[in-house]
PDB file of C-alpha atoms in Angstrom:
ATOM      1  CA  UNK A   1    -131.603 148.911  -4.323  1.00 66.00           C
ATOM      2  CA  UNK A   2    -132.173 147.408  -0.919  1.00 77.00           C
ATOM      3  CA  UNK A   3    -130.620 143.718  -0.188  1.00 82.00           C
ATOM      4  CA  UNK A   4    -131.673 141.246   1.911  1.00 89.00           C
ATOM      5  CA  UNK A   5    -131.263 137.798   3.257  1.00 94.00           C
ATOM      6  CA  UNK A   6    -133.125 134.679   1.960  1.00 95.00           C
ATOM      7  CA  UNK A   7    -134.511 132.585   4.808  1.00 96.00           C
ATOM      8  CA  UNK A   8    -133.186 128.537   4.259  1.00 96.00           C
ATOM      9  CA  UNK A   9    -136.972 128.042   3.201  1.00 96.00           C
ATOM     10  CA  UNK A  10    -137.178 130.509   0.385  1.00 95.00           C
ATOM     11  CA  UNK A  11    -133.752 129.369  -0.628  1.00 96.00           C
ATOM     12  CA  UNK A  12    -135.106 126.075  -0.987  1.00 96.00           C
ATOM     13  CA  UNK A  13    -137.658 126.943  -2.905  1.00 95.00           C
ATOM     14  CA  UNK A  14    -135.465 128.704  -5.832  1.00 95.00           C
ATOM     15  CA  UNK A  15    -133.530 125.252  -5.428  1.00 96.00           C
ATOM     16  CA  UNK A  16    -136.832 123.899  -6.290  1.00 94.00           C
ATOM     17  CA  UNK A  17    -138.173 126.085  -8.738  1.00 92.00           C
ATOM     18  CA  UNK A  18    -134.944 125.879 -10.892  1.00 92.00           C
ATOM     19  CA  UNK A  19    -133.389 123.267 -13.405  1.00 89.00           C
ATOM     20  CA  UNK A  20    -130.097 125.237 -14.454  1.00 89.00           C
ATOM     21  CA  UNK A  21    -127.157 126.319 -11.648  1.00 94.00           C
ATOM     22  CA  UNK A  22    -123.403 126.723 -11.738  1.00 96.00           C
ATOM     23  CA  UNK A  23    -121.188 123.851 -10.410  1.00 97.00           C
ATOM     24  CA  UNK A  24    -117.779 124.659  -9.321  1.00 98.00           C
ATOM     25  CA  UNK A  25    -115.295 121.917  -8.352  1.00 98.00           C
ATOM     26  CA  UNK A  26    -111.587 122.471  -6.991  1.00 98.00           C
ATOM     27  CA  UNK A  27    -108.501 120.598  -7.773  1.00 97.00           C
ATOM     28  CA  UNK A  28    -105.067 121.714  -5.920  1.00 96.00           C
ATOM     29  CA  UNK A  29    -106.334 125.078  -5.015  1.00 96.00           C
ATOM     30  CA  UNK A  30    -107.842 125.344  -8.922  1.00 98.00           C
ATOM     31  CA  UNK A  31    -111.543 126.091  -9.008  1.00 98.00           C
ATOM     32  CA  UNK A  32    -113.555 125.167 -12.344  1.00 98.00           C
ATOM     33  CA  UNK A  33    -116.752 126.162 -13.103  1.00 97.00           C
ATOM     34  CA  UNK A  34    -119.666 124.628 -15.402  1.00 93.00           C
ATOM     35  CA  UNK A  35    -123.317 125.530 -16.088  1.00 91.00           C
ATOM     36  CA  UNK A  36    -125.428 122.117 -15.062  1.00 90.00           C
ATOM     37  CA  UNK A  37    -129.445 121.171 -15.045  1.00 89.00           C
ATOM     38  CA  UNK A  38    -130.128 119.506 -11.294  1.00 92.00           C
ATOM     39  CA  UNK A  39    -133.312 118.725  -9.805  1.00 91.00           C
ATOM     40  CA  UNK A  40    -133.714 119.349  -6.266  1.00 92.00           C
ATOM     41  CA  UNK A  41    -135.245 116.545  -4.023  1.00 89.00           C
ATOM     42  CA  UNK A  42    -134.480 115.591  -0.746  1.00 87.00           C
ATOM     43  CA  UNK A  43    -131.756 117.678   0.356  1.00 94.00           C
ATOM     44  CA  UNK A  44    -130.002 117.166  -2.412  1.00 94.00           C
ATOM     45  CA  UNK A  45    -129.465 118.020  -6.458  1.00 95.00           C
ATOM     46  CA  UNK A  46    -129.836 115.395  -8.938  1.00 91.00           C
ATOM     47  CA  UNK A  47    -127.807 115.183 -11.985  1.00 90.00           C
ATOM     48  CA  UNK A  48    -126.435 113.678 -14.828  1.00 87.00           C
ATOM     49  CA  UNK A  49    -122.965 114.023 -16.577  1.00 87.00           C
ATOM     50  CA  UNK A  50    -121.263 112.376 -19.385  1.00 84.00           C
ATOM     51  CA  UNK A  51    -117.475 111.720 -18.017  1.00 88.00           C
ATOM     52  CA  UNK A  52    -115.204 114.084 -17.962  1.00 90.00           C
ATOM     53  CA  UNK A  53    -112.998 116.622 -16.245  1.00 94.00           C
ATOM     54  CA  UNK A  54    -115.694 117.377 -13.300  1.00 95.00           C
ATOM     55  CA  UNK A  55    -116.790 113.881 -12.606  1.00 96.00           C
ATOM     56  CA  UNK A  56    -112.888 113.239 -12.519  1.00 97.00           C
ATOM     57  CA  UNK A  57    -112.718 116.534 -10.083  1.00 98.00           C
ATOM     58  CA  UNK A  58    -114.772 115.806  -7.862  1.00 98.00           C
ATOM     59  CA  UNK A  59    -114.473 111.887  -7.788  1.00 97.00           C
ATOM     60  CA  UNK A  60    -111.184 113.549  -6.346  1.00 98.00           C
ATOM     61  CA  UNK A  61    -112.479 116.348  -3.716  1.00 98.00           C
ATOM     62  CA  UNK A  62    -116.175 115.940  -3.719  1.00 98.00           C
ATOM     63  CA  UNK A  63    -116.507 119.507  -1.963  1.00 98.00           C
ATOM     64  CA  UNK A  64    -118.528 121.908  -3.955  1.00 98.00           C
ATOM     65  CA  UNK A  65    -120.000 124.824  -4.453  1.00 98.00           C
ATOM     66  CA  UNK A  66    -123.523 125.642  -6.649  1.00 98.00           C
ATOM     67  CA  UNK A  67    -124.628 128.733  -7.786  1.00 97.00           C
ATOM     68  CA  UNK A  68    -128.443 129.845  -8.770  1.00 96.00           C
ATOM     69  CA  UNK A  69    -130.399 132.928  -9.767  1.00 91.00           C
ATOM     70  CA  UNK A  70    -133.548 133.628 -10.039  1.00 86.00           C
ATOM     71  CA  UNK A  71    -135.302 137.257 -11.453  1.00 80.00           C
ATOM     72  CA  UNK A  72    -137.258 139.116  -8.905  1.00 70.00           C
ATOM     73  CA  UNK A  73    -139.061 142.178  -9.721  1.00 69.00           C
ATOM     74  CA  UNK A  74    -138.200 144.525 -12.468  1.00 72.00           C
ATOM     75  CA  UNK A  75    -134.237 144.924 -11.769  1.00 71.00           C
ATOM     76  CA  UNK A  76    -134.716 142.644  -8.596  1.00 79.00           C
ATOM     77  CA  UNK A  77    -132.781 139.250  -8.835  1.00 84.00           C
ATOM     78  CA  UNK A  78    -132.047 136.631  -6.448  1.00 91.00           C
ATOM     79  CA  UNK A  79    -129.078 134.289  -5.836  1.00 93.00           C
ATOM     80  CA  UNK A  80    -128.500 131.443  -3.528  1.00 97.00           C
ATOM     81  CA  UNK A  81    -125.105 129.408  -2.677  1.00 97.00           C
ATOM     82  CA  UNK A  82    -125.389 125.915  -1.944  1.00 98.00           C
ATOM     83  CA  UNK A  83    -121.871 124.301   0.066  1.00 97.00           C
ATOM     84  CA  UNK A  84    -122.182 120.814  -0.836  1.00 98.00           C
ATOM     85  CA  UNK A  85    -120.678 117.226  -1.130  1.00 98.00           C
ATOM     86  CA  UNK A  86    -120.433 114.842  -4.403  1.00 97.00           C
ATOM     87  CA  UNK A  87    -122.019 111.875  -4.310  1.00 95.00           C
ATOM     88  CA  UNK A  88    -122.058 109.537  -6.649  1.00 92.00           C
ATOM     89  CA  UNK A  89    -124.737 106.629  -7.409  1.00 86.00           C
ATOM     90  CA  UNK A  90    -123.454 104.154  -8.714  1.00 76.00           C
ATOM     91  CA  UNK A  91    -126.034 101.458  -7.913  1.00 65.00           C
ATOM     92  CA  UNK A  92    -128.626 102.527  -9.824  1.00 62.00           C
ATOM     93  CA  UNK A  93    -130.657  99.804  -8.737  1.00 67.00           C
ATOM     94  CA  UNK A  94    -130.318 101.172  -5.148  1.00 73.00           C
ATOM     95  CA  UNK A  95    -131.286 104.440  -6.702  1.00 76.00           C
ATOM     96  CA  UNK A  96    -133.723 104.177  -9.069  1.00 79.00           C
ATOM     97  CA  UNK A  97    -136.608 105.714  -7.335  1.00 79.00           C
ATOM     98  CA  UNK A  98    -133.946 109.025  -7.828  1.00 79.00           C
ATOM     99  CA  UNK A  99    -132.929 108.020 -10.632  1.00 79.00           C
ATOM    100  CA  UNK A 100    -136.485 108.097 -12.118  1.00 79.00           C
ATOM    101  CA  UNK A 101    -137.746 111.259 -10.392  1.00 78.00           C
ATOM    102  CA  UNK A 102    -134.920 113.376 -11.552  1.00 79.00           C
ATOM    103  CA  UNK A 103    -134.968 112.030 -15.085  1.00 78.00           C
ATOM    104  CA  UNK A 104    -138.568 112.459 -15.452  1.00 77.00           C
ATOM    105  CA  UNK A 105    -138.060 116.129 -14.208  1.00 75.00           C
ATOM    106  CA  UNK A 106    -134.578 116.916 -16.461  1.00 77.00           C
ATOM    107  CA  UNK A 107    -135.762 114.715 -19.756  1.00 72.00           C
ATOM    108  CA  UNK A 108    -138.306 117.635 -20.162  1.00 65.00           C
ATOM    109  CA  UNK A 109    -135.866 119.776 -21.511  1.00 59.00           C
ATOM    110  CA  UNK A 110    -134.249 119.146 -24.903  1.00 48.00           C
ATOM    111  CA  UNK A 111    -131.606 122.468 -24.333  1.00 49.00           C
ATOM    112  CA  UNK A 112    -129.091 120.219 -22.270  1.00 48.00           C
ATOM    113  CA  UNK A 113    -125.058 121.542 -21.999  1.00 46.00           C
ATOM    114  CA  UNK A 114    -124.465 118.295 -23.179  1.00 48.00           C
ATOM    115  CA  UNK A 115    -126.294 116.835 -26.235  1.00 43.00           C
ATOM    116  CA  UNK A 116    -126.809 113.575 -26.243  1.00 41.00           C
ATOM    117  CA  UNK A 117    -126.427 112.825 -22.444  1.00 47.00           C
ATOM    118  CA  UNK A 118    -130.175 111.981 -21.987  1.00 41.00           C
ATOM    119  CA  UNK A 119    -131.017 110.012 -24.574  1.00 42.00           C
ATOM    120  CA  UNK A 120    -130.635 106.272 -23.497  1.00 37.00           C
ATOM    121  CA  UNK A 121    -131.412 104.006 -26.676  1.00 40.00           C
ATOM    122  CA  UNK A 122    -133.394 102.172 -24.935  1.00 37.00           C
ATOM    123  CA  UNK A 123    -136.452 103.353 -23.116  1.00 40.00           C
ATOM    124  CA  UNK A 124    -135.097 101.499 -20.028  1.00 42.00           C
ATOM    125  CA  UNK A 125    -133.363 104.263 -18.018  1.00 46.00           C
ATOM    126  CA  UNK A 126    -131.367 102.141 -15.512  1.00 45.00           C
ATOM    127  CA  UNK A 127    -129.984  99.847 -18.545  1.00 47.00           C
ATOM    128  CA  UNK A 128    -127.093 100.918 -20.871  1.00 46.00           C
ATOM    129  CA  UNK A 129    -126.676 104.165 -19.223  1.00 56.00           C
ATOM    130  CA  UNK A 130    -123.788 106.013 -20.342  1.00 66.00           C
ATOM    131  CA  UNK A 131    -124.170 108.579 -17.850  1.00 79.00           C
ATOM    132  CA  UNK A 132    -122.726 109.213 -14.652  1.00 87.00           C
ATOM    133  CA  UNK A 133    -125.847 109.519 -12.025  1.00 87.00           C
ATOM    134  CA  UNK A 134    -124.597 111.736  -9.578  1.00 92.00           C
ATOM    135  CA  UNK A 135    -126.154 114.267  -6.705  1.00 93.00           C
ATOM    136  CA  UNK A 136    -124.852 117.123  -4.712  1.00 97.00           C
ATOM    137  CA  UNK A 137    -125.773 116.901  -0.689  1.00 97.00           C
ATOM    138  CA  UNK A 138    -126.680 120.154   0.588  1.00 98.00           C
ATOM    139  CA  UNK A 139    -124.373 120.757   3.364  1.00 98.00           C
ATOM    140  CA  UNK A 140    -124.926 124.334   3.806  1.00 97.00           C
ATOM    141  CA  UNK A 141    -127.117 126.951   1.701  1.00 98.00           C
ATOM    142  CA  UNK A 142    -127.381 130.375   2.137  1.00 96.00           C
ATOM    143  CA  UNK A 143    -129.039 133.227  -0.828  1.00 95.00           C
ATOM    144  CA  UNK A 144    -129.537 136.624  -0.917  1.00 92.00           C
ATOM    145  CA  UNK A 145    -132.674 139.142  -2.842  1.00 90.00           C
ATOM    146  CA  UNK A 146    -132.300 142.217  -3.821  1.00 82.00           C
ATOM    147  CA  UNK A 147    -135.120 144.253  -4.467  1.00 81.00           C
ATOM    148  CA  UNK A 148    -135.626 147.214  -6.960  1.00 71.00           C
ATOM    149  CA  UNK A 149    -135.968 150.343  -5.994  1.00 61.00           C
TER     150      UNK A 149
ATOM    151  CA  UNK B   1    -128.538 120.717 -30.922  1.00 66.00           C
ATOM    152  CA  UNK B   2    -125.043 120.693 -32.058  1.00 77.00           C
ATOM    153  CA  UNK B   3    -122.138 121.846 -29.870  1.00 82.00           C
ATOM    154  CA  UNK B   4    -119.281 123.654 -31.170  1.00 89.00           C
ATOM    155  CA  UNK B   5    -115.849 124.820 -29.573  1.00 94.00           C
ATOM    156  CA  UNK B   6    -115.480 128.539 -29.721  1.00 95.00           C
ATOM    157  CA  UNK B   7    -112.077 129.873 -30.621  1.00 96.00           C
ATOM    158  CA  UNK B   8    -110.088 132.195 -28.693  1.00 96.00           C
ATOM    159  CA  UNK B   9    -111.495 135.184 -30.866  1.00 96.00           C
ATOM    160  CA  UNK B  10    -115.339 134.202 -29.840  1.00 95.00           C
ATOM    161  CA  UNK B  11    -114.117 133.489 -26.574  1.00 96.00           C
ATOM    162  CA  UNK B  12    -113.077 136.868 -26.140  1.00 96.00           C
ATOM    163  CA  UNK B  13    -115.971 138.610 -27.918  1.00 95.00           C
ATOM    164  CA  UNK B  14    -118.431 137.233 -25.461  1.00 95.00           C
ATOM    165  CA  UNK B  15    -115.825 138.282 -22.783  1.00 96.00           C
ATOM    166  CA  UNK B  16    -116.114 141.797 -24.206  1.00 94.00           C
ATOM    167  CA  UNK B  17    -119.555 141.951 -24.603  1.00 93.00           C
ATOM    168  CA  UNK B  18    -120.598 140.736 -21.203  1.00 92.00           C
ATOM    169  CA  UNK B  19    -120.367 142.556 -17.605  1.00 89.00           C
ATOM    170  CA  UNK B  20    -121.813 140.228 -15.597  1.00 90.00           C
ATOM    171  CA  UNK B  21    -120.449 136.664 -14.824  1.00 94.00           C
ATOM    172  CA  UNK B  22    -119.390 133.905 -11.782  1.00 96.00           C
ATOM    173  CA  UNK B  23    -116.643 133.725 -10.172  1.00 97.00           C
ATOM    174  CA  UNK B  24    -115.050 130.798  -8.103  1.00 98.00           C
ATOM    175  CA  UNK B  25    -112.589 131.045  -5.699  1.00 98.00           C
ATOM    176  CA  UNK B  26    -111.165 127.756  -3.156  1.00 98.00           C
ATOM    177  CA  UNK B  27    -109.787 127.700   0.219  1.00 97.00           C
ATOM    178  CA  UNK B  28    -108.870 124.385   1.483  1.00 96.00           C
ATOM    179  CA  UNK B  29    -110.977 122.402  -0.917  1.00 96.00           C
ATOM    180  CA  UNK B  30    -113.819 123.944  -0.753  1.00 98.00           C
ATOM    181  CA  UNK B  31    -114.864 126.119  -4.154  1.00 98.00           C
ATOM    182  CA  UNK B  32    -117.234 129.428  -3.840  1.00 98.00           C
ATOM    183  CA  UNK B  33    -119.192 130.503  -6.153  1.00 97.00           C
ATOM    184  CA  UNK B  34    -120.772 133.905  -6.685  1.00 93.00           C
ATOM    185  CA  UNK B  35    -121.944 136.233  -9.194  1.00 91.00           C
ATOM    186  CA  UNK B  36    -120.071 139.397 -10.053  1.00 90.00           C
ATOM    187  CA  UNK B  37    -119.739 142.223 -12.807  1.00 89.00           C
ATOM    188  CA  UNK B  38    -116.624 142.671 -14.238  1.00 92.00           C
ATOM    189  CA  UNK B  39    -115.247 145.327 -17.540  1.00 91.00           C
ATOM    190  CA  UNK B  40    -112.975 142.877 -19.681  1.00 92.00           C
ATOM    191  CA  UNK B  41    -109.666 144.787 -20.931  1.00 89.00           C
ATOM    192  CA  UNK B  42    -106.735 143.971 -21.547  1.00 87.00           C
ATOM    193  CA  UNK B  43    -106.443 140.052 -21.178  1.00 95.00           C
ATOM    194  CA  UNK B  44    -107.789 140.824 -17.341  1.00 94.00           C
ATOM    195  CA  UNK B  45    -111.164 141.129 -15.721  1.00 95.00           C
ATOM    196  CA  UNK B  46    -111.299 144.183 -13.738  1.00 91.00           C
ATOM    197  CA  UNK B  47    -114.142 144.277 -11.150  1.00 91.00           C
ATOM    198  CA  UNK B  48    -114.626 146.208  -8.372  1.00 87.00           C
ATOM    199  CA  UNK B  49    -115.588 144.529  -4.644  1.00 87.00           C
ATOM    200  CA  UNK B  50    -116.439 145.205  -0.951  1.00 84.00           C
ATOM    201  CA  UNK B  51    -114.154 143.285   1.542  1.00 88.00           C
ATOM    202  CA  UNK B  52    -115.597 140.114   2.341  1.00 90.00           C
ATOM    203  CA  UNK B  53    -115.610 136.151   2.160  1.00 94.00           C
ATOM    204  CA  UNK B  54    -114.265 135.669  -1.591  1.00 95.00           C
ATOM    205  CA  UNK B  55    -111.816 138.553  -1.615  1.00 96.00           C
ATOM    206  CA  UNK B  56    -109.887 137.023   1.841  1.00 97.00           C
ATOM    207  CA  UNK B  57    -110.212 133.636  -0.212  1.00 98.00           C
ATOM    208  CA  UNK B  58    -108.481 135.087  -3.543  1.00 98.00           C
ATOM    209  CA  UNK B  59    -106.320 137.051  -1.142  1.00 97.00           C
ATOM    210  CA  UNK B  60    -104.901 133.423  -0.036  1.00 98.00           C
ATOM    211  CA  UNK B  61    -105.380 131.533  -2.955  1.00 98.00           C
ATOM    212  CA  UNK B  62    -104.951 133.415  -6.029  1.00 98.00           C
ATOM    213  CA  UNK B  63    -106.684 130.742  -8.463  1.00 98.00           C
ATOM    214  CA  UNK B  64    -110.149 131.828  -9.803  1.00 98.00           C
ATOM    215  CA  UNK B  65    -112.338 130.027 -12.073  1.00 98.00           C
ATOM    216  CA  UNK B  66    -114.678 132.469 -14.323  1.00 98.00           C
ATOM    217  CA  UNK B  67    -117.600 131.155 -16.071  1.00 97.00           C
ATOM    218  CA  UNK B  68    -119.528 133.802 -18.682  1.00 96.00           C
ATOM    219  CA  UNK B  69    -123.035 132.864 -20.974  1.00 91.00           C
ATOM    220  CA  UNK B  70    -124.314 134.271 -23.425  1.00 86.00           C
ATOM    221  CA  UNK B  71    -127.625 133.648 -25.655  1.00 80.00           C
ATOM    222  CA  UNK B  72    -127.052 132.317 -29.361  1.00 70.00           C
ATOM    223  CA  UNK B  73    -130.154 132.018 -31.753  1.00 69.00           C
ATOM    224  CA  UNK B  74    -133.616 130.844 -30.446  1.00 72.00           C
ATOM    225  CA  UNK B  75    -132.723 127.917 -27.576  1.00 71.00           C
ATOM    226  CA  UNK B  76    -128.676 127.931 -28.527  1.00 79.00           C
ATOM    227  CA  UNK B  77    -126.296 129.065 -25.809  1.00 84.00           C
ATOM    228  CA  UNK B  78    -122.915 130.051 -25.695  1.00 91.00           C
ATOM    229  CA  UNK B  79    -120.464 129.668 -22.400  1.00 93.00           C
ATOM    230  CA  UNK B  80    -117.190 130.739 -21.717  1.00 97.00           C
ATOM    231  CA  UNK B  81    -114.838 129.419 -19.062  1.00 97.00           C
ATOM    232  CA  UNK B  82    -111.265 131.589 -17.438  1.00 98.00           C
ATOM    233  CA  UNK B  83    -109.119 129.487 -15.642  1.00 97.00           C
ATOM    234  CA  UNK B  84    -107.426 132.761 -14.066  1.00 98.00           C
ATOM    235  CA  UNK B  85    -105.528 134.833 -11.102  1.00 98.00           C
ATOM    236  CA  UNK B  86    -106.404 137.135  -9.178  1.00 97.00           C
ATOM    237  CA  UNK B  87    -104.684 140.273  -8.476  1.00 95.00           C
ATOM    238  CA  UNK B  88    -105.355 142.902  -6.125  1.00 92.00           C
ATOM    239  CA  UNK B  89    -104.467 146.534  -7.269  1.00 86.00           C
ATOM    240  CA  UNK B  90    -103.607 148.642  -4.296  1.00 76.00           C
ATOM    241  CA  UNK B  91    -101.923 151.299  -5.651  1.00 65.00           C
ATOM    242  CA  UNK B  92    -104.509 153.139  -7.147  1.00 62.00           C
ATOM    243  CA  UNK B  93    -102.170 156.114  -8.733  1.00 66.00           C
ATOM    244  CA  UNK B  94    -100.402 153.057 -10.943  1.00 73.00           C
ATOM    245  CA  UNK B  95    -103.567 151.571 -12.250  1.00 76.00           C
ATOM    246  CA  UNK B  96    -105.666 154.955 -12.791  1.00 79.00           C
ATOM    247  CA  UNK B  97    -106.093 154.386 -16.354  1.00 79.00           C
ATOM    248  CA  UNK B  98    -107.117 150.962 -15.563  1.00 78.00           C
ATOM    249  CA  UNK B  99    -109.917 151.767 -13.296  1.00 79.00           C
ATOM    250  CA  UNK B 100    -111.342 154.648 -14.720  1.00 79.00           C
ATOM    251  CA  UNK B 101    -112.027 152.225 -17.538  1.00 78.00           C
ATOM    252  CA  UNK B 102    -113.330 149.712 -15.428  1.00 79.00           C
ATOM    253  CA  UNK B 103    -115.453 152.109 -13.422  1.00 78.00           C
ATOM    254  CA  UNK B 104    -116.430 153.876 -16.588  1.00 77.00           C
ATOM    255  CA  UNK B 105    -117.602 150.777 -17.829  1.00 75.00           C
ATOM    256  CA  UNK B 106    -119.322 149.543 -14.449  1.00 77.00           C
ATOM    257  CA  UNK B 107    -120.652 152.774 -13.300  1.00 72.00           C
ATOM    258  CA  UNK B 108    -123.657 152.586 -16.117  1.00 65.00           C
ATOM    259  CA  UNK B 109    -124.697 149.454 -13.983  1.00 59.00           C
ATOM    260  CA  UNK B 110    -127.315 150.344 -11.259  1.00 48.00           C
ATOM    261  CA  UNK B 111    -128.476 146.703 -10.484  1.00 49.00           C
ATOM    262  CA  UNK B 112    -125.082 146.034  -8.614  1.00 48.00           C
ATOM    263  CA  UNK B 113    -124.939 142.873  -6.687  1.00 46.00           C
ATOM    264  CA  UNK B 114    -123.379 144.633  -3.793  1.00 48.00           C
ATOM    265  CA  UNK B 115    -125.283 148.032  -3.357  1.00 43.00           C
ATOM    266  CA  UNK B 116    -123.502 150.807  -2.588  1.00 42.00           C
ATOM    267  CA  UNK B 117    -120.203 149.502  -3.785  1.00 47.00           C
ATOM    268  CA  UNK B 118    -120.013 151.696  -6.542  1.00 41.00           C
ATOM    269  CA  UNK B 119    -121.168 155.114  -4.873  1.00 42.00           C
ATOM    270  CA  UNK B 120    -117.889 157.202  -4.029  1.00 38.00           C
ATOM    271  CA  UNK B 121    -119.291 160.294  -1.906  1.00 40.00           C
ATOM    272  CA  UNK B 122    -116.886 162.417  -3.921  1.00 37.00           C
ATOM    273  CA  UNK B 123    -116.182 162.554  -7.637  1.00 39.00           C
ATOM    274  CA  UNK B 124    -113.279 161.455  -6.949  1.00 42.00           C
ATOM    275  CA  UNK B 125    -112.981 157.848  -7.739  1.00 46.00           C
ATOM    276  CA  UNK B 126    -109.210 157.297  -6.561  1.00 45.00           C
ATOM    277  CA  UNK B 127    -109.802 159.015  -3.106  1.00 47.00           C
ATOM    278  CA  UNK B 128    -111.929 157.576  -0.451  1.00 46.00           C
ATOM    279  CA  UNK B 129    -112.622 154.254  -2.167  1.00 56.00           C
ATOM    280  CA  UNK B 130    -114.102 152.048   0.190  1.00 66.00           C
ATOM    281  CA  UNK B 131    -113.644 149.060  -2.407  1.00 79.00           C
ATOM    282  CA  UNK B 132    -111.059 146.692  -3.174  1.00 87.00           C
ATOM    283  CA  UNK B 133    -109.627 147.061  -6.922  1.00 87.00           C
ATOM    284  CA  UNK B 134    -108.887 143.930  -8.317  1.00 92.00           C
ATOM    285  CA  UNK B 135    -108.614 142.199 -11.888  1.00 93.00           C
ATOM    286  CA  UNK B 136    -108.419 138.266 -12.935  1.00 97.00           C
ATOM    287  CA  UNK B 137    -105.398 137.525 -15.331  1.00 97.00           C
ATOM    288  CA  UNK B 138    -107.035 135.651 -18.009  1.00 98.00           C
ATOM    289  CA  UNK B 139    -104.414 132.372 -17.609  1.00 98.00           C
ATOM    290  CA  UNK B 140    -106.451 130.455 -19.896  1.00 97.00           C
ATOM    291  CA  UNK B 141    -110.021 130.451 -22.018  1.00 98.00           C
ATOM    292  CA  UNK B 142    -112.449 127.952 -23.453  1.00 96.00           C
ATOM    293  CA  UNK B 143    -115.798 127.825 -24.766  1.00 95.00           C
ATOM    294  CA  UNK B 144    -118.528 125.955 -26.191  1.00 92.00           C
ATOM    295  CA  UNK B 145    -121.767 127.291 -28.284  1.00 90.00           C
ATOM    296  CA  UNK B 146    -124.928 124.931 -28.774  1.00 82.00           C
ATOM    297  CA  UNK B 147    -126.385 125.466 -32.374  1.00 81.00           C
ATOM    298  CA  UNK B 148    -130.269 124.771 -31.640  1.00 71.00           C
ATOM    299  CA  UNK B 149    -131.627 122.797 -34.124  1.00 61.00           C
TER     300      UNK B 149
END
């Protein structure tokens, strides 16, 4: 098996092509890790969360790290490593062009970590939205392919 | 769906069952994430690892943050999370039994993330071992399954 390095663009595009990554946030030296749908626009991944222990985390220390694999050929597989920032949108007024594209890219999937988190009463995103709309800034990204052989 | 919290037991099954899983590290902050295989035994992981970014992180900073999935029924999901420590093991002649089982249980693995890192030029796993040992204490466990439905 041969290994070699992902060029920024073809990382970008497995940021791109995928919906599910890892999330790891860091309090006091303590790393914690969670599976979490995105969508990647803009230099930057697009999420939603119910509250919790992460959003607390990284309301805290909003450095992060994000994880995300793709299958190459046969045995092949791919990874990338995003370094990035929390940001969170609270506006959502001031965000709802984001707001919008990400949910019309997540809502497609009804196999969400956590039930329930996208599925607003109303049909009215922006209004009585328990969620927390928040998106990771790409700071740094680097990935890695190796190929079957 | 429906989510429900695995016990310990289930937690430790899917521990068991799985080799491959992601492991975060933190220096300063900032949380790593990256994939790695790993034989569970023991209340520890053991894995196996060339020198590099993550082990001169866990090397400072002994907290690790494990996250493991596996596949329930049609769309359902299970994940398991290790809040844990890691702990280098030098001294190969005191934890023989310990990585023969590891290795024994890695070795059958040829899609290794890091090529190479598992290829001893002798048959001698103890001598010449280019790798660094290591195992994660297993400080804490958690889990969640999603019942499609």
């Amino acid at each position: 098996m041969q290994i070699r390095t992902l060029s920024t663009l073809e990382c970008t595009k497995l940021l791109t092509a995928n919906r599910v990554g890892r999330l790891a946030c860091a309090k006091e030296g303590q790393p914690y890790i969670v599976p979490f749908y995105y969508a990647h626009a803009d230099n930057h991944l697009y999420a939603f969360s119910l509250p919790g222990k992460k959003i607390t985390w990284m309301r805290a220390n909003p450095l992060v790290s994000v994880q995300i694999e793709g299958h190459g050929d046969g045995r092949g597989w791919k990874s990338v490593i995003v370094n990035g920032r929390y940001e969170e949108l609270p506006d959502r007024i001031g965000h709802k062009v984001q707001l919008d594209h990400a949910w019309s890219l997540l809502s497609r999937h009804n196999d969400w970590w956590e039930p329930g988190a996208l599925k607003p009463e109303t049909s009215s995103v922006a209004e009585h939205f328990p969620n927390v709309f928040f998106r990771i800034f790409i700071a740094e990204v680097s990935g890695r392919e190796a190929l079957a052989g």
